[in-house]
mmCIF file of C-alpha atoms in Angstrom:
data_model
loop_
_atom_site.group_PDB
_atom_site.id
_atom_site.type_symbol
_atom_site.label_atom_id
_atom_site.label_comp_id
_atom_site.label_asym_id
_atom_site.label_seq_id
_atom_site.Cartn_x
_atom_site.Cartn_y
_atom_site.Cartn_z
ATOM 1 C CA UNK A 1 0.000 0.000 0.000
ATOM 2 C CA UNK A 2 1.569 3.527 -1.314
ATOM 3 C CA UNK A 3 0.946 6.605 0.749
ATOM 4 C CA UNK A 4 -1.343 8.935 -1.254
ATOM 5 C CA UNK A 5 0.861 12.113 -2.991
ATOM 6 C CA UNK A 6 -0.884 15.539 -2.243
ATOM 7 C CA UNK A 7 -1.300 16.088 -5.768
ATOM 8 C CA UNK A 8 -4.290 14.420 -7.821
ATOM 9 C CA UNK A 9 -3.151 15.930 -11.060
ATOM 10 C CA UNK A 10 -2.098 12.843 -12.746
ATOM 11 C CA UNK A 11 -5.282 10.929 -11.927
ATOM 12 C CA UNK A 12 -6.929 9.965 -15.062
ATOM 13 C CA UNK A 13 -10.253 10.193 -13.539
ATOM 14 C CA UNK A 14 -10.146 13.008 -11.660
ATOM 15 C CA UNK A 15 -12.774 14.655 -13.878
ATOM 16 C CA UNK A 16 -15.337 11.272 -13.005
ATOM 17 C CA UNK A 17 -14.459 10.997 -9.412
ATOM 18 C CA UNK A 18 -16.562 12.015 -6.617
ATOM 19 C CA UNK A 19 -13.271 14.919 -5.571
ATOM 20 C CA UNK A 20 -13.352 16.111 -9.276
ATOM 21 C CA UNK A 21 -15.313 18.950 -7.617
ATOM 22 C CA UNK A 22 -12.611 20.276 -5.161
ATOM 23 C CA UNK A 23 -10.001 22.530 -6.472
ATOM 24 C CA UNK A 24 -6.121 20.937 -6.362
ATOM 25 C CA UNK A 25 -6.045 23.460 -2.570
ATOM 26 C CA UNK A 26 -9.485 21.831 -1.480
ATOM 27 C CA UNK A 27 -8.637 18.181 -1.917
ATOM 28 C CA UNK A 28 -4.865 18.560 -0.738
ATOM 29 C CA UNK A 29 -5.833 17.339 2.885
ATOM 30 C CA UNK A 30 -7.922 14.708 1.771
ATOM 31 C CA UNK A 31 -5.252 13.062 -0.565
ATOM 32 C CA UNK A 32 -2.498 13.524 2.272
ATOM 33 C CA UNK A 33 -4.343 10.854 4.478
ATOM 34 C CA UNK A 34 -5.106 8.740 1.825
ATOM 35 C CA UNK A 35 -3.566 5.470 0.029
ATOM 36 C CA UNK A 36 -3.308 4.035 -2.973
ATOM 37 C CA UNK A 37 -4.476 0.282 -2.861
ATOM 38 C CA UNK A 38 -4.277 -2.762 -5.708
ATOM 39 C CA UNK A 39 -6.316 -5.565 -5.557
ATOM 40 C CA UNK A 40 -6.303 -9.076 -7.790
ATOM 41 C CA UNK A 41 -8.627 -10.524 -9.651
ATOM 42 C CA UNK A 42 -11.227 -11.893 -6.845
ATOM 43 C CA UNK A 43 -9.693 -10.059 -3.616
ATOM 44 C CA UNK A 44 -12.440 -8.336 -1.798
ATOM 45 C CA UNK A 45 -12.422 -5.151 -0.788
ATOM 46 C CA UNK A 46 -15.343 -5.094 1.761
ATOM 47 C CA UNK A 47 -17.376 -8.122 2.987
ATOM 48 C CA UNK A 48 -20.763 -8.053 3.921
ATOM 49 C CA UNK A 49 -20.930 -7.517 7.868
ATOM 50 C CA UNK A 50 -17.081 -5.772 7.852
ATOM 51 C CA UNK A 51 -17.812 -2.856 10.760
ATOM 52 C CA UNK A 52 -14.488 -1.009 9.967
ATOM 53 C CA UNK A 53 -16.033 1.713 7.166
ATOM 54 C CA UNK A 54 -13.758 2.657 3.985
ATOM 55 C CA UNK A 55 -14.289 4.217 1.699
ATOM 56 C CA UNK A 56 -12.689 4.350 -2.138
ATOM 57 C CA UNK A 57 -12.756 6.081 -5.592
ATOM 58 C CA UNK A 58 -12.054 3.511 -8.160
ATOM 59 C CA UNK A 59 -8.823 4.786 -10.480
ATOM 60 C CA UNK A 60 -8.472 1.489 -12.609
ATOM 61 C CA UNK A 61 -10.711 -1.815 -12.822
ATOM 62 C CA UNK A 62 -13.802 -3.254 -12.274
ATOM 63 C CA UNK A 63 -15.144 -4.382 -8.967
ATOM 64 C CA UNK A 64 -18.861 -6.249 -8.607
ATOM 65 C CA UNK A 65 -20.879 -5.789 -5.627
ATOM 66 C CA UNK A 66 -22.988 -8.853 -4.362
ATOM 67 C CA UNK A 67 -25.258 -10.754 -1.515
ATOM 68 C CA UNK A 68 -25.212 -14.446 -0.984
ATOM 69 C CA UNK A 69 -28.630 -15.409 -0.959
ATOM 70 C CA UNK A 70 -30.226 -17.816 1.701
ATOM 71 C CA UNK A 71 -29.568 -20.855 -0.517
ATOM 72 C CA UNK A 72 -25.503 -19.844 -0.661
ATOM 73 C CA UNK A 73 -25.631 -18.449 -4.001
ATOM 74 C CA UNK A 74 -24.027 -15.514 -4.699
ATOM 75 C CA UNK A 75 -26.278 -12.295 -6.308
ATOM 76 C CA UNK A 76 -24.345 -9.780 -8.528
ATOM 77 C CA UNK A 77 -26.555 -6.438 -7.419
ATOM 78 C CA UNK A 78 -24.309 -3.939 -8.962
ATOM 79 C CA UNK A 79 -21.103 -3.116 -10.741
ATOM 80 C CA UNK A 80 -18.488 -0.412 -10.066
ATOM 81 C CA UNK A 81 -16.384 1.417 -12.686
ATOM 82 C CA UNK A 82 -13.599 3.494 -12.944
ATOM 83 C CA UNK A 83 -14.590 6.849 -11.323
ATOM 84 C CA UNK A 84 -17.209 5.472 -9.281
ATOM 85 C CA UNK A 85 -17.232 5.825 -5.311
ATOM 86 C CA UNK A 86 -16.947 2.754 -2.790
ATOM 87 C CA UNK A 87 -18.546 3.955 0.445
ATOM 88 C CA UNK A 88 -21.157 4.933 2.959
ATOM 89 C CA UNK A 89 -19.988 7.986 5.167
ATOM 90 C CA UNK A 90 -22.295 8.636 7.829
ATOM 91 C CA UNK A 91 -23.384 5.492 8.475
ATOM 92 C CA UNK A 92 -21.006 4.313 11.179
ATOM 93 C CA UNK A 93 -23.310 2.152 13.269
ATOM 94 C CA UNK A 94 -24.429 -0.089 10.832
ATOM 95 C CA UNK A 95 -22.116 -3.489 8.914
ATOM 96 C CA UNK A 96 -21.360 -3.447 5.316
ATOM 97 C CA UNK A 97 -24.378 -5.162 3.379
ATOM 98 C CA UNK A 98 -22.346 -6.336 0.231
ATOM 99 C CA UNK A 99 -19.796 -7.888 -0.799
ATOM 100 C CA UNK A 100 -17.525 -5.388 -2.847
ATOM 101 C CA UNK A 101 -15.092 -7.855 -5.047
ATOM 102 C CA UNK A 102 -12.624 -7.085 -8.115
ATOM 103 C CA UNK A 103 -13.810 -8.713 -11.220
ATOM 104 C CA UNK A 104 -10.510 -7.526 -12.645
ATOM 105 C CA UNK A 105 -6.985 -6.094 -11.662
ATOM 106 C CA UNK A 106 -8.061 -2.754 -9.953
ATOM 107 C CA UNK A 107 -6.237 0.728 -8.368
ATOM 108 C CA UNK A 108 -8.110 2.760 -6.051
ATOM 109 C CA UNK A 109 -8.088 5.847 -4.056
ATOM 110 C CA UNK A 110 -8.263 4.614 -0.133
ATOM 111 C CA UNK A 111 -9.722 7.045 2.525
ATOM 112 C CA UNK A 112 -10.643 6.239 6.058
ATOM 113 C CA UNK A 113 -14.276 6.827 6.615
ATOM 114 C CA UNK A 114 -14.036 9.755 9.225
ATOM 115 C CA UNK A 115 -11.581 11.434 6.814
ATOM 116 C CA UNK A 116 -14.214 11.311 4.100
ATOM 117 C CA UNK A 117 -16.779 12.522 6.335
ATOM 118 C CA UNK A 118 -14.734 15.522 7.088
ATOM 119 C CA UNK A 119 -14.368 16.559 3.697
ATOM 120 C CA UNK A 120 -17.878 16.426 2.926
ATOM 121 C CA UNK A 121 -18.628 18.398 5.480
ATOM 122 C CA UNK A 122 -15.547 20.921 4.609
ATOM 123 C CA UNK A 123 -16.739 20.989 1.330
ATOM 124 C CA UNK A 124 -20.757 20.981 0.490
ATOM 125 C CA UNK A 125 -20.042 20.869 -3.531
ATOM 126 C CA UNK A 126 -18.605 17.187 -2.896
ATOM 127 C CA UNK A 127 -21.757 16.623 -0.544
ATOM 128 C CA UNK A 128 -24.162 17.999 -2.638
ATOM 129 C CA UNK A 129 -22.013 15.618 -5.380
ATOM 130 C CA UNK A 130 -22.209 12.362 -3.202
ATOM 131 C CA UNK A 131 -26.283 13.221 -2.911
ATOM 132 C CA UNK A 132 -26.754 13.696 -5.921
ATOM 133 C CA UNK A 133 -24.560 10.656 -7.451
ATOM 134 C CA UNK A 134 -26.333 8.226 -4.628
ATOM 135 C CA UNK A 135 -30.041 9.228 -5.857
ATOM 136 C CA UNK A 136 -28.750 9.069 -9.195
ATOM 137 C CA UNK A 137 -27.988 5.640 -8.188
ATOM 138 C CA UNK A 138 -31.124 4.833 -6.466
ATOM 139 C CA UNK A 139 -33.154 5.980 -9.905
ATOM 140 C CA UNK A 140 -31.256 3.413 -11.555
ATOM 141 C CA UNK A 141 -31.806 0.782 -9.566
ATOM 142 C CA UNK A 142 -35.104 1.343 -9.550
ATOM 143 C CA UNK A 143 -35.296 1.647 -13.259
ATOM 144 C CA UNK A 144 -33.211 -1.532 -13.220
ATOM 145 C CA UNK A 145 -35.692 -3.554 -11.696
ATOM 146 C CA UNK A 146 -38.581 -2.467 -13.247
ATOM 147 C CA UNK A 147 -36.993 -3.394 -16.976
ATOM 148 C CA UNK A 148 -36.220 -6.752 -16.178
ATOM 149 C CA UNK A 149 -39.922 -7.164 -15.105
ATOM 150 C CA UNK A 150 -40.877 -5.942 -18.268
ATOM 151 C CA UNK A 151 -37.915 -6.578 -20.253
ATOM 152 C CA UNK A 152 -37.693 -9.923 -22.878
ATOM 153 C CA UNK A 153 -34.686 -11.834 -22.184
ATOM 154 C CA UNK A 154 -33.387 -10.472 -25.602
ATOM 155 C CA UNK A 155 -33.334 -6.747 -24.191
ATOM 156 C CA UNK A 156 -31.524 -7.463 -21.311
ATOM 157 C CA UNK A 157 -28.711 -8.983 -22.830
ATOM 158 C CA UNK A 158 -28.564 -6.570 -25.347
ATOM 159 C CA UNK A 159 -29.297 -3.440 -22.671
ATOM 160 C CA UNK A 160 -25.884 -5.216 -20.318
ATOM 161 C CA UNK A 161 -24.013 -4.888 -23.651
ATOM 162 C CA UNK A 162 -25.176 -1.722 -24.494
ATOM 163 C CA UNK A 163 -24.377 -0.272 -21.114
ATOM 164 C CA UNK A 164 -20.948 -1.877 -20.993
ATOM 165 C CA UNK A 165 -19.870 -0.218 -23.861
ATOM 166 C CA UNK A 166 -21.027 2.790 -22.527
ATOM 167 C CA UNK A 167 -19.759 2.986 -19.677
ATOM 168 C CA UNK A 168 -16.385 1.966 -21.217
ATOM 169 C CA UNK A 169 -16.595 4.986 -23.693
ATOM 170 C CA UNK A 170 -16.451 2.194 -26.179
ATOM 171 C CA UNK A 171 -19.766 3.584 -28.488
ATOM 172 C CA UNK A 172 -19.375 7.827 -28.999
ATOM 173 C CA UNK A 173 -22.136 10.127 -29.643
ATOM 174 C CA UNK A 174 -20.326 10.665 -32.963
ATOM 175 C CA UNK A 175 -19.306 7.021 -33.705
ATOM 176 C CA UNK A 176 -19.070 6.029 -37.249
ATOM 177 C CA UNK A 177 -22.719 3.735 -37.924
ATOM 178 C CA UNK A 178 -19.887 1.826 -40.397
ATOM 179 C CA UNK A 179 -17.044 0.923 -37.524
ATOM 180 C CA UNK A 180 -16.962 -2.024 -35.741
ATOM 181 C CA UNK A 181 -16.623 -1.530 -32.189
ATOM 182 C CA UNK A 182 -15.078 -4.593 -30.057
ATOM 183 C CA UNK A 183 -16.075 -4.401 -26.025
ATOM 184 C CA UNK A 184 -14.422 -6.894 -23.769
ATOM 185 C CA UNK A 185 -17.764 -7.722 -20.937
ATOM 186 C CA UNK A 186 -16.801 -7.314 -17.627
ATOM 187 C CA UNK A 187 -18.919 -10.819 -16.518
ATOM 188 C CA UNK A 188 -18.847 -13.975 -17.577
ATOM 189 C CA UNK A 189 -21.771 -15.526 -19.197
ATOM 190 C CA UNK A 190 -22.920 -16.911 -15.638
ATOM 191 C CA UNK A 191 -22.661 -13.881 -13.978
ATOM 192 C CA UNK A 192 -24.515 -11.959 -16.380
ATOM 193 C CA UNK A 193 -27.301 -14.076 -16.128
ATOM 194 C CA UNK A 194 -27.136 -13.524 -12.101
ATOM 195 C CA UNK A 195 -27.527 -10.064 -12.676
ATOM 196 C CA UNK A 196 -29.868 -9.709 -15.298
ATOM 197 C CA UNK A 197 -32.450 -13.119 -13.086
ATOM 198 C CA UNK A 198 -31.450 -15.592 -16.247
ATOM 199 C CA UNK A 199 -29.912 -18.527 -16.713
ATOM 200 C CA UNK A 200 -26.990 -19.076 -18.136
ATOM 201 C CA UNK A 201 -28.546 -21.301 -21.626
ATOM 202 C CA UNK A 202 -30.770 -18.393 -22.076
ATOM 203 C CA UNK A 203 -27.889 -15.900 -22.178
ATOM 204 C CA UNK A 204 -26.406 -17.964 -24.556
ATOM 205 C CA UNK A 205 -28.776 -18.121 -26.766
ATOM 206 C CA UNK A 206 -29.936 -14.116 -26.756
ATOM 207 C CA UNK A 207 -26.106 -13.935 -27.681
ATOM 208 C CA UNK A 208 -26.660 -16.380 -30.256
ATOM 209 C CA UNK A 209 -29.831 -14.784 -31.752
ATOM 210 C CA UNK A 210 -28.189 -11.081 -31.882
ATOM 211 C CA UNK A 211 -24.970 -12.344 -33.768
ATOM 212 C CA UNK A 212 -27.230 -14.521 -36.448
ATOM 213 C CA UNK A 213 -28.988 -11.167 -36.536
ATOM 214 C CA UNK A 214 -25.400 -9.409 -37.528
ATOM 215 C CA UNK A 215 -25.710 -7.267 -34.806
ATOM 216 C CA UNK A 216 -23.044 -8.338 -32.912
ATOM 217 C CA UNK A 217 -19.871 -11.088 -33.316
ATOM 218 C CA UNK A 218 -18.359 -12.968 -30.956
ATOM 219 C CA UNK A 219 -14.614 -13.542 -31.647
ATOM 220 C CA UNK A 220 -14.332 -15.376 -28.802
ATOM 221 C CA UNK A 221 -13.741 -15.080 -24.148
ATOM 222 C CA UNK A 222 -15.795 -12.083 -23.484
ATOM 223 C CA UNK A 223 -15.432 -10.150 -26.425
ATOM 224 C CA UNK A 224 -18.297 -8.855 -28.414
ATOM 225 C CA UNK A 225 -17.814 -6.767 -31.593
ATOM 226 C CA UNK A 226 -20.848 -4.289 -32.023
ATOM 227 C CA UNK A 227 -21.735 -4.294 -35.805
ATOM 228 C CA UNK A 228 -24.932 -2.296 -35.480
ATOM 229 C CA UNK A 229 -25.233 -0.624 -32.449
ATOM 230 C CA UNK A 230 -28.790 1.037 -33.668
ATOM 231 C CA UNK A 231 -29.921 -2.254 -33.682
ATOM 232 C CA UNK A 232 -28.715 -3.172 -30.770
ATOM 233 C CA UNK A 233 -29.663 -0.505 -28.708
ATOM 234 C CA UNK A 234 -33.483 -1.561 -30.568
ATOM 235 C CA UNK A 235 -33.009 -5.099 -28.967
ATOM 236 C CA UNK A 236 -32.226 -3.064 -25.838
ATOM 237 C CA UNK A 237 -35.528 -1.470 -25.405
ATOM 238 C CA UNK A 238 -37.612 -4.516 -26.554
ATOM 239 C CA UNK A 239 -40.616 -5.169 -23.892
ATOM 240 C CA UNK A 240 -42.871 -8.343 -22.693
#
């Protein structure tokens, strides 16, 4: 584990982060008490009941958050990207209630809790940022959950592939229709059909159906190659 520098100016998501709001003088006592942390493939970063808070902006990676359900099965619930924020200041009396887990190598940005809860308070435009990414949050979940009751299995697949390229700047507002865009999936088959309340055949086959389609290829491991993202975005919205 690195001690934190006091500068932030080489962080290449800065502009994402929950700190992007502070100036370089605003954040400097924030970054002096914080680290710089690594985790493998598969190390967890918080389990589920952990009482000692953290809290984290992710520089590098992707990292899943999960339950275990009452038959021992894990539940993918969510999924963290670079810039996104690890955390719960505030809420020092209660456990963690997810697992947070690397799905790949991943950097982050390390704070202890109190630290975190003294610069939002220091500084309202990162408050007024964490309240504003958290119900930004909360709207998506909820318009998570009420897709996949309405969604075919077909949209879903297509909507997780649409979203992963989005999120991984992969598909531009100005993208060529004519380019073919490759996205590597941060899940494996079986965990996208945990998230998404499929099974894994069924994910298959929606795969299956969009590449006969020519929408998408599959060259092979997680990659998918977007031929026609119009059409796939189509598939996305498709309804029951």
């Amino acid at each position: 584990m690195m001690v934190f520098s006091n500068s932030c100016g080489q962080c290449k998501v800065r502009d994402q982060a929950l700190c992007g709001v502070l100036s370089d003088i605003e954040l400097a006592p924030l970054a002096a008490c914080g680290v710089q942390r690594k985790l493998a493939r598969g190390e967890t970063l918080v389990r589920a009941g952990d009482s000692a808070p953290v809290c984290a902006n992710i520089q590098r990676g992707l990292m899943k958050v999960s339950d275990i359900n009452p038959a021992g099965q894990e539940v993918i619930v969510g999924l963290l990207w670079p810039g996104d924020f690890v955390g719960t200041p505030f809420r020092t009396e209660q456990p963690a209630l997810h697992d947070v887990v690397a799905l790949t190598p991943v950097s982050l940005c390390l704070f202890p809790q109190r630290h975190m809860e003294r610069a939002l308070i220091e500084n309202p435009s990162m408050e007024r940022a964490l309240l504003s990414r958290t119900l930004a949050e909360l709207e998506a979940a909820r318009t998570h959950c009420s897709k996949l009751a309405r969604a075919t299995a077909l949209a879903r697949v297509a909507g997780f592939i649409v979203e992963s390229a989005r999120r991984r700047d992969a598909l531009g507002s100005e993208r060529d229709s004519e380019t073919v865009t490759t996205v590597e999936l941060p899940l494996s088959r079986g965990e996208m059909a945990d998230l998404l309340g499929l099974t894994i055949e069924t994910v298959s086959r929606q795969m299956a159906r969009l590449k006969s389609a020519g929408v998408i290829g599959l060259p092979g491991g997680r990659h998918v190659m977007i031929h026609d993202p119009d059409s796939l975005a189509e598939a996305a919205e498709e309804l029951n």
